[in-house]
XYZ file of C-alpha atoms in Angstrom:
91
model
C 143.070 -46.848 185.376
C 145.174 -46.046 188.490
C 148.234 -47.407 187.824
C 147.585 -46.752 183.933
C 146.588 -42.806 184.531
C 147.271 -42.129 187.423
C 150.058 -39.621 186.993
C 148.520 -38.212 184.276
C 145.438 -37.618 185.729
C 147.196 -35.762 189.115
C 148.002 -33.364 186.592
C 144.884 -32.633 185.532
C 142.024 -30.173 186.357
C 139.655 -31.125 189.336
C 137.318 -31.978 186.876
C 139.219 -34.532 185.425
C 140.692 -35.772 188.548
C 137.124 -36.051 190.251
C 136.128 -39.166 189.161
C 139.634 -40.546 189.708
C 139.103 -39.691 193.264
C 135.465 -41.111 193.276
C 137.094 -44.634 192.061
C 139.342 -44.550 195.088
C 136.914 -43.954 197.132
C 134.697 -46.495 195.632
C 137.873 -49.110 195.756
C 138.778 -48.343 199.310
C 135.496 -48.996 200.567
C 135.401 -52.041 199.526
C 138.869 -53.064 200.305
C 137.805 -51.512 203.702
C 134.280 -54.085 203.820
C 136.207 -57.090 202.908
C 139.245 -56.224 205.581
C 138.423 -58.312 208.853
C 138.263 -55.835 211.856
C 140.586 -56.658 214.719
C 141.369 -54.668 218.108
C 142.856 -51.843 217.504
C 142.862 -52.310 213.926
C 141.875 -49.605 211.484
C 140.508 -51.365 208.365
C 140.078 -48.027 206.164
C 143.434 -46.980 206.922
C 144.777 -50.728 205.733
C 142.280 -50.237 202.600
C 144.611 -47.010 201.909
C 147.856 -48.809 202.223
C 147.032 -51.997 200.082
C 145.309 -50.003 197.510
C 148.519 -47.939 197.126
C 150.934 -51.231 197.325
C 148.586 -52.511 194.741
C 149.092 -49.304 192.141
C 152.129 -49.067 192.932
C 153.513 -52.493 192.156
C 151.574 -53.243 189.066
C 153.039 -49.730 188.063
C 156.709 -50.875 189.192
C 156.172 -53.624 187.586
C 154.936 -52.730 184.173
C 158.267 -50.591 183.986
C 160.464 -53.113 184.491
C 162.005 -54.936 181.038
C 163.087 -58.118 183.337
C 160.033 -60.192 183.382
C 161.414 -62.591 186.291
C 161.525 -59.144 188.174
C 158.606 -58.066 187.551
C 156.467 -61.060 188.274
C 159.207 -60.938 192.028
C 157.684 -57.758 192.364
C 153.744 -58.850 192.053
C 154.444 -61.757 194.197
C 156.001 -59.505 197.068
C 152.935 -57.102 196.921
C 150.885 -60.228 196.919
C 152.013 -61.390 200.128
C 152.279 -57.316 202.100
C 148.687 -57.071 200.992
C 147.465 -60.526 202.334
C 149.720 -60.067 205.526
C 148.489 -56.432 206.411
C 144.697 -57.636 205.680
C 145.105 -60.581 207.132
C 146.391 -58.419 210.375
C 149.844 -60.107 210.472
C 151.345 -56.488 210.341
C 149.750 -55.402 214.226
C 151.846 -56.356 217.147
């Protein structure tokens, strides 16, 4: 529904975006559970970034008429999201 209605939905009255905002919720904390903690890592704040990579490249990707680029652009998210939860993005 995120990358489907998403923009809509930001549009909308509170009421209707509520339960958008619920579902994030709901999805980041359990992005943020299944995100290994590390020193001086901050799983929630990883949960935020994939979930947005996520939307956002099955969004970019729906767009695009190219369907080599589009599958590129799954596979690239793909890998961000299992380097930055697999900490590879901390120095």
């Amino acid at each position: 529904p995120l990358a489907a209605l998403g923009s809509d939905a930001a549009r909308q009255s509170e009421e209707v975006r509520l339960p958008f905002q619920n579902g994030i919720e709901a999805h980041l904390q359990i992005l943020d559970e299944l995100i290994p903690a590390s020193a001086g890592s901050k799983p929630y704040d990883k949960a935020m970034v994939i979930l947005s990579l996520m939307v956002g490249a099955v969004t970019i990707s729906r767009i695009m008429t190219d369907q080599e680029m589009s599958e590129r652009v799954l596979e690239t998210a793909t890998g961000a999201v299992k380097r930055i939860a697999g900490g590879a993005d901390e120095e």
